[in-house]
XYZ file of N, CA and C in Angstrom:
576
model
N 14.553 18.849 26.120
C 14.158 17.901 25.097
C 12.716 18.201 24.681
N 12.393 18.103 23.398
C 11.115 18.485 22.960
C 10.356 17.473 22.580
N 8.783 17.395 23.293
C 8.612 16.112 23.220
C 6.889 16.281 22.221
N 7.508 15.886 20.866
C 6.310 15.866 20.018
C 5.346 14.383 19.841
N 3.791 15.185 20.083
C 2.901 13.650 20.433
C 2.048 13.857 19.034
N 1.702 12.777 18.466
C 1.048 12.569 17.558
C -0.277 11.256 17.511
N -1.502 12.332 17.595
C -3.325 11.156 17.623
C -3.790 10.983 16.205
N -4.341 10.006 16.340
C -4.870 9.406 14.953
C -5.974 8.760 14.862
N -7.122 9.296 14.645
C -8.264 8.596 14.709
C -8.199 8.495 12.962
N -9.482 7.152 12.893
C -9.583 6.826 11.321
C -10.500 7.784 10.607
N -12.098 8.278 11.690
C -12.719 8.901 11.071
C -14.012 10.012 12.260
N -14.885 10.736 11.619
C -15.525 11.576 12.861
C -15.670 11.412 13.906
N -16.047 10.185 13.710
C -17.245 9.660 14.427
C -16.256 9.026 15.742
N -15.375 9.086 15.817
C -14.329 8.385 16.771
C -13.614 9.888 17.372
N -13.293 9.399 18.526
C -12.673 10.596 19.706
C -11.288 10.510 19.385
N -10.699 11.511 19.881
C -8.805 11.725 20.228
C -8.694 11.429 21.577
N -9.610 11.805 22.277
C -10.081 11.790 23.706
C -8.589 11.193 24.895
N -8.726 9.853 24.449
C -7.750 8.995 25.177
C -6.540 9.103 24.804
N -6.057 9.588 23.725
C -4.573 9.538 23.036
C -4.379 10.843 23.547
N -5.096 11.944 23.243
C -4.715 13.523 23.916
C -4.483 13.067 25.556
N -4.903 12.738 26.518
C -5.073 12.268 27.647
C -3.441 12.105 27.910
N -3.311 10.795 27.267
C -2.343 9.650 27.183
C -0.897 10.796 26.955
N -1.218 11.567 25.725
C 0.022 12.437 25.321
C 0.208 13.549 26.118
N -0.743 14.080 26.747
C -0.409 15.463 27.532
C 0.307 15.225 28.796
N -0.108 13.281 29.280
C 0.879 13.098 30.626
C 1.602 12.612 30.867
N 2.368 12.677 29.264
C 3.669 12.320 28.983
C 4.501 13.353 28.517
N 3.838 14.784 28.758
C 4.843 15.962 28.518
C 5.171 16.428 27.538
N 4.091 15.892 26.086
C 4.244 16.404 24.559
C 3.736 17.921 24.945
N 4.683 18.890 24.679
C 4.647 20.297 24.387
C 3.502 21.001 22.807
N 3.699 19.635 22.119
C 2.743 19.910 20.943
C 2.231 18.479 20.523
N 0.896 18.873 20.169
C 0.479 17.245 19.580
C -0.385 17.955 18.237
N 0.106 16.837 17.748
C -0.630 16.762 16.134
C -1.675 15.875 15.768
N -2.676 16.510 15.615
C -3.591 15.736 15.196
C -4.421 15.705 14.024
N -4.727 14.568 14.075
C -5.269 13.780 12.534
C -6.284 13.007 12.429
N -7.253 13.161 11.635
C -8.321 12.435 11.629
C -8.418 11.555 9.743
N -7.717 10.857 10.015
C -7.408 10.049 8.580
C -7.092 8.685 8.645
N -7.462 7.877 7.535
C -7.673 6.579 7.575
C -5.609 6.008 7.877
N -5.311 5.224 8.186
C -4.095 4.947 8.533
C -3.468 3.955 7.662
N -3.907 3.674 6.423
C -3.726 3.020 5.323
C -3.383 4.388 4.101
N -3.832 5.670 4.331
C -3.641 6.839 3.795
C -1.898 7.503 3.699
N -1.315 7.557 2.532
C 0.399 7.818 2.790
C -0.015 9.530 2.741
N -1.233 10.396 2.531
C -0.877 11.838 2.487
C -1.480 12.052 3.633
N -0.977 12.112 4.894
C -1.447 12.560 6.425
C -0.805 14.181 6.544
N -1.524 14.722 5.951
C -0.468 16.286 6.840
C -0.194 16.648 8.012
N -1.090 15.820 8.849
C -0.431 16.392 10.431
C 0.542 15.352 10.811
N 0.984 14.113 9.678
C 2.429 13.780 10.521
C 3.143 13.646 9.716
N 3.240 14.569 8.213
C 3.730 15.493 8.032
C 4.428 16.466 8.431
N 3.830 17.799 8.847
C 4.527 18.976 9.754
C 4.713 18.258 11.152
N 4.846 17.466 11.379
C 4.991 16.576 12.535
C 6.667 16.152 12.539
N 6.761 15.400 11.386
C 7.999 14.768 10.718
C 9.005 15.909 10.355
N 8.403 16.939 9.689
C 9.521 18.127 9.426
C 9.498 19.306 10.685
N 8.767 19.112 12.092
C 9.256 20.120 12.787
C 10.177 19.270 14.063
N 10.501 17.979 13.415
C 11.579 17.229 14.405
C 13.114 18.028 14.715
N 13.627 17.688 15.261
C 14.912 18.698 15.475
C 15.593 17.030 16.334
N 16.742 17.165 16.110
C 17.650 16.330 16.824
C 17.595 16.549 18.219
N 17.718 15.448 19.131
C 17.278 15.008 20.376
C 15.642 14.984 20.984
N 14.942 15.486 19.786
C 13.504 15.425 20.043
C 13.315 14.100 20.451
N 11.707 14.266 20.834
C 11.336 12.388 20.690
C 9.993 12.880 20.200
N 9.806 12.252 19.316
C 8.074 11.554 18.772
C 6.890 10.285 19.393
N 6.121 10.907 19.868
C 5.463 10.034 20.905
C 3.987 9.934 20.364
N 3.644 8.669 20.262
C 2.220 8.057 20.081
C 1.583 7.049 21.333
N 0.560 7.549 21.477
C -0.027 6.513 22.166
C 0.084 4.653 21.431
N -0.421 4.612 20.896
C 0.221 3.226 19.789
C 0.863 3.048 18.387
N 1.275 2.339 18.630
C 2.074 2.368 17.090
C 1.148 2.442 15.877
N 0.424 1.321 16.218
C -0.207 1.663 14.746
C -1.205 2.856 14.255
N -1.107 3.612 15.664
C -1.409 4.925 15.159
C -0.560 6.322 14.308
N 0.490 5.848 14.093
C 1.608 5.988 13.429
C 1.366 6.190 11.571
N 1.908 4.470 11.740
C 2.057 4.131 10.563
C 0.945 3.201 9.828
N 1.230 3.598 8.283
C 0.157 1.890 7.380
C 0.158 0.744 7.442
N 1.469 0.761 7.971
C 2.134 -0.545 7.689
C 3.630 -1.086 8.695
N 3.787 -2.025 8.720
C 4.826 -2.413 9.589
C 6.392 -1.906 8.783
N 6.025 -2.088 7.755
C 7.516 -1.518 6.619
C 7.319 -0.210 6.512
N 6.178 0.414 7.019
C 6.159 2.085 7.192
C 7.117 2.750 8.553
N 6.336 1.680 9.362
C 6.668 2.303 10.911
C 8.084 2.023 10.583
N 8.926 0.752 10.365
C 10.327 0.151 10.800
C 11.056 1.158 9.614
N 10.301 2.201 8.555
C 10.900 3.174 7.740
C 11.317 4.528 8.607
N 10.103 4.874 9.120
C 9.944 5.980 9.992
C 10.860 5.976 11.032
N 10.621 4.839 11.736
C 11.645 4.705 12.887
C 13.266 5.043 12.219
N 13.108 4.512 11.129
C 14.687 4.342 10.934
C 15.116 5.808 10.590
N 14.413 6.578 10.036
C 14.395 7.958 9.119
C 14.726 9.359 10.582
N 14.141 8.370 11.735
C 14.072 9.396 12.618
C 15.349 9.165 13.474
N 15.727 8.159 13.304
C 17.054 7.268 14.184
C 17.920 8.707 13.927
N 18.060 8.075 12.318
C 18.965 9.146 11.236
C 19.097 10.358 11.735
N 17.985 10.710 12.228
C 18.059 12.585 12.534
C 18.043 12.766 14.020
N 18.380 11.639 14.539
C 18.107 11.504 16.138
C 17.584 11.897 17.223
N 15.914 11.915 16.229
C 15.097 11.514 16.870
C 14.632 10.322 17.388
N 14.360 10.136 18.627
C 13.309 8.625 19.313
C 12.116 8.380 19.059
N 11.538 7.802 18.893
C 9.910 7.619 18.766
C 9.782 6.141 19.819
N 8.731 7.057 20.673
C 8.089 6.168 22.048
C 6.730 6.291 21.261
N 6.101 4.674 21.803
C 4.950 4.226 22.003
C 4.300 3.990 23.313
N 3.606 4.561 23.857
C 3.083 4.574 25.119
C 2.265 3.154 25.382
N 1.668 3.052 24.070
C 0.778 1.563 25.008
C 1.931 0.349 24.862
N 2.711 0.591 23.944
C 3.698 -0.931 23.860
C 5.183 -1.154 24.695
N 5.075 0.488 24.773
C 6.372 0.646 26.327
C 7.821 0.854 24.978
N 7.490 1.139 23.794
C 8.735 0.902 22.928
C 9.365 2.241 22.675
N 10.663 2.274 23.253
C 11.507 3.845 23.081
C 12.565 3.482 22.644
N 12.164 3.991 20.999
C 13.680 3.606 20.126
C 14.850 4.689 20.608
N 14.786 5.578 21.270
C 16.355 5.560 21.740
C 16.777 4.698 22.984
N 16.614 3.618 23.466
C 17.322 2.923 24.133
C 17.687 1.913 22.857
N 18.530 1.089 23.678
C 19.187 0.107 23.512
C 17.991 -1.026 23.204
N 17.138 -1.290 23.997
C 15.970 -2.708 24.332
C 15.326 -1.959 23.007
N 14.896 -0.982 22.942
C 14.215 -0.083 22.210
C 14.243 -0.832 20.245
N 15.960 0.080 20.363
C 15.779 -0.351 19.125
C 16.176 -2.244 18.964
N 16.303 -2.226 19.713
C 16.560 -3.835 19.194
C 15.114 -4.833 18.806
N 14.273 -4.176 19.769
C 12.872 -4.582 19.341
C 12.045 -4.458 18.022
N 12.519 -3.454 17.653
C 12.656 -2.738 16.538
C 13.094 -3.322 15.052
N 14.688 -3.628 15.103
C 15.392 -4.754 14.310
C 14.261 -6.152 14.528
N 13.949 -6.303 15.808
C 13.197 -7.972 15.964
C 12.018 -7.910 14.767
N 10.857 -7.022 14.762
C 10.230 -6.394 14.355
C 9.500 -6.345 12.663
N 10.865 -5.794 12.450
C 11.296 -5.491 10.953
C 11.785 -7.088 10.219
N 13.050 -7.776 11.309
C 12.804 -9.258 10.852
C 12.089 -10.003 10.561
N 10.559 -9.745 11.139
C 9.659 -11.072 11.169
C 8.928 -9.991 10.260
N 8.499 -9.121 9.934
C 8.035 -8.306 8.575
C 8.933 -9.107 7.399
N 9.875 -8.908 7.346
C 10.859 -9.842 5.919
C 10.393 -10.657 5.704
N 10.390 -11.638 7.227
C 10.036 -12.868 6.882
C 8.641 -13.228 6.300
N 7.524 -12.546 7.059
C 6.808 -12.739 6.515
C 6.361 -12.663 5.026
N 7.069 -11.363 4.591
C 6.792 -10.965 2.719
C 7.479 -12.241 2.199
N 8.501 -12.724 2.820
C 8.988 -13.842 2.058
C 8.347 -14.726 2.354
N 7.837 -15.183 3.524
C 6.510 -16.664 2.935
C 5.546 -16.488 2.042
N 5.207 -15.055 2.462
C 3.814 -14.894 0.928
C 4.349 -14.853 -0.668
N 5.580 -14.469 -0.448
C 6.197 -14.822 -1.876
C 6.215 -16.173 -2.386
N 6.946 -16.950 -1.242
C 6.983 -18.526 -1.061
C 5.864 -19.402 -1.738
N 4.558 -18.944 -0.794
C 3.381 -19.450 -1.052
C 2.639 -19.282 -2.101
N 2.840 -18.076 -2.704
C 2.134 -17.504 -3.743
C 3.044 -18.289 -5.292
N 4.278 -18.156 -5.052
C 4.974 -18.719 -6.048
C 4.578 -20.722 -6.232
N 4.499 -21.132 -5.030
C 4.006 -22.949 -5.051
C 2.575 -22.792 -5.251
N 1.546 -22.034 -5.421
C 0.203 -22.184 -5.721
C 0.059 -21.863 -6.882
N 0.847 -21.453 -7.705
C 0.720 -20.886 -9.475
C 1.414 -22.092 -9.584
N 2.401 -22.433 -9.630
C 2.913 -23.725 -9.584
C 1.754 -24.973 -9.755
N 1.429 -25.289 -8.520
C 0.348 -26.395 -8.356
C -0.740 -25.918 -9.593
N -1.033 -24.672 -9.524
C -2.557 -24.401 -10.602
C -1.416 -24.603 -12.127
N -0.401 -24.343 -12.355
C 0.000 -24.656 -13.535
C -0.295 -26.641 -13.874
N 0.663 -26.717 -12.902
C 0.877 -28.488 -12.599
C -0.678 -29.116 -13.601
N -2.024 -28.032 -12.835
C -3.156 -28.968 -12.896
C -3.466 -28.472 -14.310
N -3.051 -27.407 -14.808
C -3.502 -26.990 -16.280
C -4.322 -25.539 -16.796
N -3.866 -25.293 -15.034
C -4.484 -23.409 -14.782
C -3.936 -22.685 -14.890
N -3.921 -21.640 -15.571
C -3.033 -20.339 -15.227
C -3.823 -19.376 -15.076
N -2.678 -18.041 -14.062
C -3.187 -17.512 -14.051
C -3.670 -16.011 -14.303
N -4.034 -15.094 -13.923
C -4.080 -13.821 -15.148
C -6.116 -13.608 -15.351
N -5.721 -12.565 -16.075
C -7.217 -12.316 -16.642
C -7.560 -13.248 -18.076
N -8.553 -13.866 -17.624
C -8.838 -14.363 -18.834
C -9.063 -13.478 -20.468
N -8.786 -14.159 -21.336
C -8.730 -13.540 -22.782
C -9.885 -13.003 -22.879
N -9.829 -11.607 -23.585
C -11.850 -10.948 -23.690
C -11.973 -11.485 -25.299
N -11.489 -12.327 -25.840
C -11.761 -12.808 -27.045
C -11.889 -14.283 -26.978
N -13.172 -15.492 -26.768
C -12.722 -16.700 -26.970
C -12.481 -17.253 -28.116
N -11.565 -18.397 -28.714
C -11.314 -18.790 -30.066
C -12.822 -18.670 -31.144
N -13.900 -18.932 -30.593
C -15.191 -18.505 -31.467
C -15.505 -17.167 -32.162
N -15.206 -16.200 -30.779
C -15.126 -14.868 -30.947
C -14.336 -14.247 -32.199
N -13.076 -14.703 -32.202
C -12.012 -14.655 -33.386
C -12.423 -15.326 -34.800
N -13.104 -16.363 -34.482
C -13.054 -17.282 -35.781
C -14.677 -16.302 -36.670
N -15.422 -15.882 -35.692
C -16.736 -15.229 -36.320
C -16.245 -13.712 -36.654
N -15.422 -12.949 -35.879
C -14.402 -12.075 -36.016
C -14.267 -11.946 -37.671
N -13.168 -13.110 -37.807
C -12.554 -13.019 -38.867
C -13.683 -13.071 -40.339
N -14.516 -13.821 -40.065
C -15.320 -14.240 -40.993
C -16.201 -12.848 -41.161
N -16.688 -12.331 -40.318
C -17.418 -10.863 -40.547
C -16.399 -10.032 -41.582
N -14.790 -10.090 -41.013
C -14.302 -8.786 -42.098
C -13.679 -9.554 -43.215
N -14.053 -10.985 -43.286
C -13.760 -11.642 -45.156
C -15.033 -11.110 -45.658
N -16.106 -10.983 -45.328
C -17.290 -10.568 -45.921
C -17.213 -9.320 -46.537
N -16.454 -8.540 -45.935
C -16.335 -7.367 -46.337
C -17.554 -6.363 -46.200
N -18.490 -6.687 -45.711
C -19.908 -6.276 -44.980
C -19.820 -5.064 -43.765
N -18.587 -5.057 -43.300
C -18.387 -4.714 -42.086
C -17.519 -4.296 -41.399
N -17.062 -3.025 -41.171
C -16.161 -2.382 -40.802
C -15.430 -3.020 -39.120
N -14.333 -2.758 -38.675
C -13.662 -3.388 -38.045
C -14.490 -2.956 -36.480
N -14.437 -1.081 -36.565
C -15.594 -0.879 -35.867
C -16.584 -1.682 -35.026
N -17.540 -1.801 -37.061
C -18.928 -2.295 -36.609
C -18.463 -3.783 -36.026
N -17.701 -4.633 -36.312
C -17.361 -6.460 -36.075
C -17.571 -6.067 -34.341
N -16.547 -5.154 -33.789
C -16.027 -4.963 -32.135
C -17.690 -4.874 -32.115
N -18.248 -3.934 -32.011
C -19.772 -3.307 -31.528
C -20.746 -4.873 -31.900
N -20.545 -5.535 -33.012
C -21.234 -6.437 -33.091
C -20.831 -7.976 -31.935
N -19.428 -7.536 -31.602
C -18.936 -8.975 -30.362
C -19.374 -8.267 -28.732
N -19.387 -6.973 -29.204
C -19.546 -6.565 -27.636
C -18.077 -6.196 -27.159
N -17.261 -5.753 -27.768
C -15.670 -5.691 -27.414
C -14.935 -4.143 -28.021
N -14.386 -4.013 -27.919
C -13.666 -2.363 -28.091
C -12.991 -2.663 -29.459
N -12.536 -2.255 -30.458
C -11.791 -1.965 -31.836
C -10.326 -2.711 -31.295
N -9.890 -1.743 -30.219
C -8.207 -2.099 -29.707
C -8.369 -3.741 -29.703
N -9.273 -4.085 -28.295
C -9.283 -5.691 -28.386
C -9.634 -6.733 -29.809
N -10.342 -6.364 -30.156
C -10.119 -6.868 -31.953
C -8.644 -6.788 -32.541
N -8.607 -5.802 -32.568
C -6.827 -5.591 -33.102
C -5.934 -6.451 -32.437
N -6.013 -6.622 -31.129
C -5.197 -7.288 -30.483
C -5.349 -8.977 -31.017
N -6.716 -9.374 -31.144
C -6.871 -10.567 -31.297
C -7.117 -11.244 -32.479
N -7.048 -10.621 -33.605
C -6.951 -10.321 -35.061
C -5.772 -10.044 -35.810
N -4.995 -11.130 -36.378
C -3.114 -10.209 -36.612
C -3.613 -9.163 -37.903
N -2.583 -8.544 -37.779
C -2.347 -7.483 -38.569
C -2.658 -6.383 -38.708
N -2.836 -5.759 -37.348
C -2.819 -4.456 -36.865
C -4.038 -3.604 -37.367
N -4.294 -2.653 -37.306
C -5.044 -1.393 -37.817
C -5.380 -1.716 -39.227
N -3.728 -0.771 -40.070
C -3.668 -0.843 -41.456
C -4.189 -1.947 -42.360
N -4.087 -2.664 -41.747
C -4.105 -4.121 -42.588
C -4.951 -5.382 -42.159
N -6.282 -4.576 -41.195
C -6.969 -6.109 -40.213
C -7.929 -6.952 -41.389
N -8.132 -6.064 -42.268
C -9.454 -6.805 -43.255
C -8.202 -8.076 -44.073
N -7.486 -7.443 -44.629
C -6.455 -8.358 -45.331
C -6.085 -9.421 -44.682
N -5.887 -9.303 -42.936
C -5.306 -10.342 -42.561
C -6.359 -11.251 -42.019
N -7.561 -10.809 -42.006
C -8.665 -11.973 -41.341
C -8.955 -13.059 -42.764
């Protein structure tokens, strides 16, 4: 059985020290290492890590979240490696998805990840709610206020002033004028 170990520090200034330690006396034949932030999806060393797996391998980290970005990363990975049957052990959490306890911890895991995206959905959906209720919404505010428009318009009835010069004179870009001005490009002097 071939037992591939994979270290992950975030940045220089931090050691492999303890994870090399950790992986060599657990019998990884090769370890991959990486010095990259763990919020980062282009890691090349677990990368060629991931494509020199072979069925009945196991993939071994000192901790999980030295792994993956994210909990919907790892419970991806895990699953991707199930598929090709590979295991992935975690040494500090004792978790070896080829057992049985293994992956079931695993499924536990990934459940309370769901759950959680679904309370923040939950929550996030009743607080736009409540800020509607009170008369808030929400979004980026308009880069044009009704004044902005109404002096807008009145600059290109004058005819003084190119659509251009009006934006440069509000402090705003041509596009956002257009946007907040009907009648497009062709036709903004006519329609103010």
């Amino acid at each position: 059985m071939i037992r591939l170990g994979y270290a992950r520090v975030s940045d220089v200034s931090q050691s492999h020290d303890l994870q090399m330690d950790a992986l060599r006396q657990a019998g990884c034949q090769h370890i991959y290492v990486e010095t990259a932030s763990g919020s980062r999806a282009d890691r090349p060393e677990l990368r060629k890590l991931l494509d020199a797996v072979q069925p009945g391998s196991q993939v071994i980290c000192w901790r999980l979240d030295r792994m993956a970005r994210s909990l919907r990363h790892l419970i991806d990975m895990a699953e991707t490696l199930r598929q090709r049957e590979v295991g992935l052990i975690s040494l500090t959490e004792g978790i070896d998805t080829s057992t049985t306890s293994g992956r079931f911890l695993f499924h536990v895991l990934g459940s309370l990840a769901e759950m959680e995206r679904e309370i923040i959905v939950e929550r996030t959906k009743a607080g736009l709610r409540a800020a509607a209720a009170r008369g808030r919404r929400g979004g980026r505010p308009p880069s044009m206020n009704e004044a902005q428009v109404r002096a807008a318009k009145a600059m290109l009835r004058s005819g003084e002033m190119t659509a251009a010069e009006v934006a440069a004179q509000l402090g705003i870009s041509p596009s956002t004028l257009y946007r907040h001005v009907p009648g497009g490009r062709g036709n903004l002097e006519q329609a103010a």
